[in-house]
PDB file of C-alpha atoms in Angstrom:
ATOM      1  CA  UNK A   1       1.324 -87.186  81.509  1.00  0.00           C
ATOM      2  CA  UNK A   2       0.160 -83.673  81.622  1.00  0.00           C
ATOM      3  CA  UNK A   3      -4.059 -85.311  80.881  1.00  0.00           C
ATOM      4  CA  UNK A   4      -3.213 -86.902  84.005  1.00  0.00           C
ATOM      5  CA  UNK A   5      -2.024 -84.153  86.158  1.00  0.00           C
ATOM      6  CA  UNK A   6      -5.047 -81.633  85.081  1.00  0.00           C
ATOM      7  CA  UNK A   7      -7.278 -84.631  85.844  1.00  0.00           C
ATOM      8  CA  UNK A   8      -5.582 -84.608  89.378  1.00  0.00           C
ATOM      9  CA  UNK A   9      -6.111 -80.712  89.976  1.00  0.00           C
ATOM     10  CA  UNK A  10      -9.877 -80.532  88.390  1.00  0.00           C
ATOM     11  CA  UNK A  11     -10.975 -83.522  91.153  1.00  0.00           C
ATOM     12  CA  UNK A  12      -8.768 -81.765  94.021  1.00  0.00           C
ATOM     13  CA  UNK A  13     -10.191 -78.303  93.002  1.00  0.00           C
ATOM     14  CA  UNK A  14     -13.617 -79.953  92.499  1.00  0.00           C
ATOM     15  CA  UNK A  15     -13.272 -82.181  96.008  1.00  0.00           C
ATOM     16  CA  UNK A  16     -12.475 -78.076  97.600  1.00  0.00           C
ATOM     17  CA  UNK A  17     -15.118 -76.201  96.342  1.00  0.00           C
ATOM     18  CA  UNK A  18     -17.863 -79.160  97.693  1.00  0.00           C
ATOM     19  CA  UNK A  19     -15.861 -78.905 100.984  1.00  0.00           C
ATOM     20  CA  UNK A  20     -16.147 -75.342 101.200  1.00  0.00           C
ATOM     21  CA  UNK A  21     -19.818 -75.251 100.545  1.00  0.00           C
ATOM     22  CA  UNK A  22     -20.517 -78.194 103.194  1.00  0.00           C
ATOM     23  CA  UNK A  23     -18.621 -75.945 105.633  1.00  0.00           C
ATOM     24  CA  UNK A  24     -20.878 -72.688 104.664  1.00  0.00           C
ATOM     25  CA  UNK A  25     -23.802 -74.536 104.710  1.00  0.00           C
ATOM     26  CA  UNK A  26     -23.326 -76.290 108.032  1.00  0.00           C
ATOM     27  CA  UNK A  27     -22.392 -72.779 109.834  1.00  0.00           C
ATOM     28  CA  UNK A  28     -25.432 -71.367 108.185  1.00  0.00           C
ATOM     29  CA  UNK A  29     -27.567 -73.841 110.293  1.00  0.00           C
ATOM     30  CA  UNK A  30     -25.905 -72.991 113.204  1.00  0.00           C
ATOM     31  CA  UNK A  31     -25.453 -69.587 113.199  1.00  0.00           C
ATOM     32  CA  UNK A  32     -29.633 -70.225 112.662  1.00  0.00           C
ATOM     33  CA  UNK A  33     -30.055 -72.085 115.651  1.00  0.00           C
ATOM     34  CA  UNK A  34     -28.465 -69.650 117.798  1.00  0.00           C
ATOM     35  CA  UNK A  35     -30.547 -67.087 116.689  1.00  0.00           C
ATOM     36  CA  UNK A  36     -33.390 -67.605 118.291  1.00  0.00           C
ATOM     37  CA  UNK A  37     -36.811 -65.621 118.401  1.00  0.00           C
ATOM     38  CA  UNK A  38     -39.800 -66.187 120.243  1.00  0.00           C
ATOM     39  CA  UNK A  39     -41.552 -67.463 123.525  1.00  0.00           C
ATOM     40  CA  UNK A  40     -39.018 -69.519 125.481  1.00  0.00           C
ATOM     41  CA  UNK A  41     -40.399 -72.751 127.475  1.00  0.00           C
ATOM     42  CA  UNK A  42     -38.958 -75.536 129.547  1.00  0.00           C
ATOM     43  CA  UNK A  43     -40.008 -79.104 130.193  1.00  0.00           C
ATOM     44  CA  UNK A  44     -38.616 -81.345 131.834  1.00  0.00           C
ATOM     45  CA  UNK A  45     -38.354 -85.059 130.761  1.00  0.00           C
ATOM     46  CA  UNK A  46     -36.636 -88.530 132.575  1.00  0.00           C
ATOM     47  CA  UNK A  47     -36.646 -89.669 128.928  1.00  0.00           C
ATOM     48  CA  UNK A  48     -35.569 -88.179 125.188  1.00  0.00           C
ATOM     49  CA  UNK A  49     -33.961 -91.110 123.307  1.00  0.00           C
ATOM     50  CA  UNK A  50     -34.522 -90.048 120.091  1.00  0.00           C
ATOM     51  CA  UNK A  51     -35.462 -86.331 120.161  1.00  0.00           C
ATOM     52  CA  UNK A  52     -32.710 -84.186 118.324  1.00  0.00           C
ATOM     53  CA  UNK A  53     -32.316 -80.260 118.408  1.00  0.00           C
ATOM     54  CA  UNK A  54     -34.436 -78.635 116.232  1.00  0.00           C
ATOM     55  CA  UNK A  55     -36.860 -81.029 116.304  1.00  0.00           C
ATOM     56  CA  UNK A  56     -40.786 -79.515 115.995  1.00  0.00           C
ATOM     57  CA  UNK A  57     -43.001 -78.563 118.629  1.00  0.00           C
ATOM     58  CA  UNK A  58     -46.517 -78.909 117.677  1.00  0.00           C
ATOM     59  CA  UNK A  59     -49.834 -78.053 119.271  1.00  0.00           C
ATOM     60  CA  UNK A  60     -53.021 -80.237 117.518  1.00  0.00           C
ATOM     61  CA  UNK A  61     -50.394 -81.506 115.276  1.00  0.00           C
ATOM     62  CA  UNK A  62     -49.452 -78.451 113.399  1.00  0.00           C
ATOM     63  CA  UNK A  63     -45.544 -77.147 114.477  1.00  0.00           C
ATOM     64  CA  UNK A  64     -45.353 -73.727 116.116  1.00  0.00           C
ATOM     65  CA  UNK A  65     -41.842 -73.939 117.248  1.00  0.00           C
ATOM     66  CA  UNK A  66     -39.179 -75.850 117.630  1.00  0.00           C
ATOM     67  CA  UNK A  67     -36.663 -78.052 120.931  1.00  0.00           C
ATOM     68  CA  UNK A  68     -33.368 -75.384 120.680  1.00  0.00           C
ATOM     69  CA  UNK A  69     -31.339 -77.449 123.603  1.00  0.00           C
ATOM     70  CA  UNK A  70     -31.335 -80.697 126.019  1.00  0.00           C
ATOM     71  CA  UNK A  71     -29.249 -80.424 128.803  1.00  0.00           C
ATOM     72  CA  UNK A  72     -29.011 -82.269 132.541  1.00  0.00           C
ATOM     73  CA  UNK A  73     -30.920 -81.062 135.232  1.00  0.00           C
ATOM     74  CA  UNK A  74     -30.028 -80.985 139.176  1.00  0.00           C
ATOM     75  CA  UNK A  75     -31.799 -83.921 139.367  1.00  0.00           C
ATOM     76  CA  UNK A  76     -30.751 -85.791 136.324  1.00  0.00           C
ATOM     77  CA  UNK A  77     -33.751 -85.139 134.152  1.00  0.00           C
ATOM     78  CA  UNK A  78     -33.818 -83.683 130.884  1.00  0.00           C
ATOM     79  CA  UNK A  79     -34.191 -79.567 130.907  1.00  0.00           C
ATOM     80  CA  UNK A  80     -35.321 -79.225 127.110  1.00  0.00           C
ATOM     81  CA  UNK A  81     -35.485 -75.811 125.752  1.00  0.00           C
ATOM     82  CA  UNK A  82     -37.928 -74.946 123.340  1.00  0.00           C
ATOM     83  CA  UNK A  83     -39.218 -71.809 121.697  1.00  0.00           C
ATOM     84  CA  UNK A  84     -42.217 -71.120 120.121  1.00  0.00           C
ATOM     85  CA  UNK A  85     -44.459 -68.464 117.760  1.00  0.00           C
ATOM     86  CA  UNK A  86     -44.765 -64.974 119.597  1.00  0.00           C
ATOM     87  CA  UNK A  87     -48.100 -65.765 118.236  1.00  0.00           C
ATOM     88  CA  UNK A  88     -49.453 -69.081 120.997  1.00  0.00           C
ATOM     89  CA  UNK A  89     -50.193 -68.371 124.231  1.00  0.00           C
ATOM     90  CA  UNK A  90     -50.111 -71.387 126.422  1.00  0.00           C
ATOM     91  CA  UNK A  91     -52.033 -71.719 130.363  1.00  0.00           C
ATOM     92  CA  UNK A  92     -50.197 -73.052 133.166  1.00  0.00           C
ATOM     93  CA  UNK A  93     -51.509 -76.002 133.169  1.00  0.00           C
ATOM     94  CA  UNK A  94     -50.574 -77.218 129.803  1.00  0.00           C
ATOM     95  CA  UNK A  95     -48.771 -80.106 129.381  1.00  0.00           C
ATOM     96  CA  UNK A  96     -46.001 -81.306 126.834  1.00  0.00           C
ATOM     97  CA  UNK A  97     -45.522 -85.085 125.495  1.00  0.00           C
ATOM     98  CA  UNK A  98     -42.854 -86.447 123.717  1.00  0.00           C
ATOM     99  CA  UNK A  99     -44.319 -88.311 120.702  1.00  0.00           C
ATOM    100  CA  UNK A 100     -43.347 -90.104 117.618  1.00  0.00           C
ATOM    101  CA  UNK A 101     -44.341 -90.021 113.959  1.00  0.00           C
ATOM    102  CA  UNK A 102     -45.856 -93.087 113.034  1.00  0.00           C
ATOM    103  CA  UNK A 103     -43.881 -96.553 114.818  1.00  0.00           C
ATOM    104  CA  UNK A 104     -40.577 -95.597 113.792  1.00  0.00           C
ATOM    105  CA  UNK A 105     -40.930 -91.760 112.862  1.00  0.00           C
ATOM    106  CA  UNK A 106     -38.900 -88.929 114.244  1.00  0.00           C
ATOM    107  CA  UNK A 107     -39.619 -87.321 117.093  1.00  0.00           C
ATOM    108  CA  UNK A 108     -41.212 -84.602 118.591  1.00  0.00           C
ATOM    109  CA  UNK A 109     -43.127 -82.394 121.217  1.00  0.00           C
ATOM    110  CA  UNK A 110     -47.226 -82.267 121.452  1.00  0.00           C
ATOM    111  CA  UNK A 111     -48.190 -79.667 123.775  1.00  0.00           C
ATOM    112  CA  UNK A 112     -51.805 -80.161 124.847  1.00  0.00           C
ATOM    113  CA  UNK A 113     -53.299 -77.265 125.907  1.00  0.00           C
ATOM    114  CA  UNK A 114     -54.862 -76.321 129.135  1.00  0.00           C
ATOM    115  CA  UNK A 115     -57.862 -74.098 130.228  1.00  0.00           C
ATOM    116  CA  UNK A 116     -56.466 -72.316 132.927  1.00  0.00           C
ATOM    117  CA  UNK A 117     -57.240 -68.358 132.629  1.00  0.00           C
ATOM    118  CA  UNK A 118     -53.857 -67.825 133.839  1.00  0.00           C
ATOM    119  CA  UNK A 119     -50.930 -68.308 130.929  1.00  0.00           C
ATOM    120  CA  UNK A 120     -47.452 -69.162 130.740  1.00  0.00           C
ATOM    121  CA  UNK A 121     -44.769 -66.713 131.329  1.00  0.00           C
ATOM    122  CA  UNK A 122     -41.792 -66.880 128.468  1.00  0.00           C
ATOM    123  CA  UNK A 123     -38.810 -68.722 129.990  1.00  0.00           C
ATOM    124  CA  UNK A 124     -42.130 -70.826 132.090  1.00  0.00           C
ATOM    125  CA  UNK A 125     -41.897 -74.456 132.629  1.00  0.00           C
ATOM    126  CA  UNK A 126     -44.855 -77.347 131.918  1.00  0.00           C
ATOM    127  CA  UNK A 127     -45.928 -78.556 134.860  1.00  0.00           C
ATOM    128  CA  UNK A 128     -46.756 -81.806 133.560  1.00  0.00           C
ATOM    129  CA  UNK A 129     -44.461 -83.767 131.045  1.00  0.00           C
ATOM    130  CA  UNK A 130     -44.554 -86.958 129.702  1.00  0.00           C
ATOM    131  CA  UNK A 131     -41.251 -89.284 128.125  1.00  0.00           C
ATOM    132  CA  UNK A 132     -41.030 -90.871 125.106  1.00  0.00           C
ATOM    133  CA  UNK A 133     -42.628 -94.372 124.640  1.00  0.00           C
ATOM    134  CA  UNK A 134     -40.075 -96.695 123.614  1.00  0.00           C
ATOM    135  CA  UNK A 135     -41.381 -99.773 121.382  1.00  0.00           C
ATOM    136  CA  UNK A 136     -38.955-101.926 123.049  1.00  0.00           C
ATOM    137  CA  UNK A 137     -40.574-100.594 126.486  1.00  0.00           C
ATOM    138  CA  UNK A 138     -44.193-101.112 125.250  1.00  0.00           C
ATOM    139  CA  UNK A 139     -43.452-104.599 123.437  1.00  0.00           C
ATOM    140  CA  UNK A 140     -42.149-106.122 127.175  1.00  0.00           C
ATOM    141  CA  UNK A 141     -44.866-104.343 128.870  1.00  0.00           C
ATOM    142  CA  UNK A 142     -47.228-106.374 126.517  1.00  0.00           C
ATOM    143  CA  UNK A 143     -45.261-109.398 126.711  1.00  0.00           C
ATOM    144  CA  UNK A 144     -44.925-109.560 130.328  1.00  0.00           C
ATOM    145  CA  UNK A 145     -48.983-108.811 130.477  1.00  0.00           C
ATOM    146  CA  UNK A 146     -49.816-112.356 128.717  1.00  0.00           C
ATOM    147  CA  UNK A 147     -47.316-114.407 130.080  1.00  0.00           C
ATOM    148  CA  UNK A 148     -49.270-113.201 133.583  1.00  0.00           C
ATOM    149  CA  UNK A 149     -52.713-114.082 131.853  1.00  0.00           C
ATOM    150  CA  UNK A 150     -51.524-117.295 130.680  1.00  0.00           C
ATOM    151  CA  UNK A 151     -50.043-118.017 134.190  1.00  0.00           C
ATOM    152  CA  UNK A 152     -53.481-117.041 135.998  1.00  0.00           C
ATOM    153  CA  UNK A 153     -55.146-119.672 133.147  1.00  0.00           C
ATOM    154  CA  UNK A 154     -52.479-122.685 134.191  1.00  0.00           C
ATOM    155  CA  UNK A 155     -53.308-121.926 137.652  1.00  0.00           C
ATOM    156  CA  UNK A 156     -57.322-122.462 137.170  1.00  0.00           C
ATOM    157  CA  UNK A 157     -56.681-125.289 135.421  1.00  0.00           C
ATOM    158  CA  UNK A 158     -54.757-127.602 138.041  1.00  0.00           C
ATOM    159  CA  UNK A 159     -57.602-126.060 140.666  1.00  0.00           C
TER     160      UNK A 159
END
């Protein structure tokens, strides 16, 4: 009786302490995202399926910052807030795409860069965004494209 009782309070004790380190951990990654550091930027998106918080932001592939929020615009776009280096300094007419890693990757935000003298304030917005690509999207888009081309060859043939 009493094996069976210490066996209960070393898993409860056991089953606290992992609890209590989940917990620290989790408000350590908060408390990191909060604290942000850098050169703020906004885009503005009709379409994010997919792209999380924290996700990278990455000019000629390599990450210089990171998405910090998504939130609803006025007019029902996506305002995504991102912050990069101190370090990049962007022109106004750079652009930021939504892109994937690989077919079924995660996501995240390619900024190409533009050759305007003139650059970016921090807390600036892209003038030019584009959405995510959604296989599902793209596969219709395809299949809609040969079901015209075999229509147009039915047509010639019964001319």
């Amino acid at each position: 009786m009493m094996k069976e009782e210490r066996k209960k309070i070393y898993v409860g004790f056991t089953f606290a302490v992992l609890l209590g380190l989940s917990l620290v951990l989790l408000h350590g990654r908060s408390a990191r995202q909060q604290n942000v550091s850098g050169f703020t930027l906004y885009g503005y998106f009709n379409k994010t399926d997919g792209l999380n918080n924290g996700a990278d932001v990455r000019l000629a592939g390599m990450k210089v910052g990171r998405v910090v929020s998504q939130e609803f615009a006025d007019d029902y776009r996506i305002k995504i807030r991102m912050v990069l280096d101190k370090d990049y300094h962007l022109s106004v007419d750079s652009s930021a795409q939504i892109e994937t890693d690989g077919i079924m990757g995660t996501k995240h935000i390619e900024i190409v860069p533009g050759a305007d003298d003139e650059i970016l304030p921090s807390f600036g917005e892209f003038g030019y965004t584009q959405d995510v690509m959604i296989l599902n999207d793209l596969l219709e888009k395809v299949l809609g494209y040969m079901r015209d081309k075999k229509g147009e060859k039915n047509e010639e043939k019964s001319n």
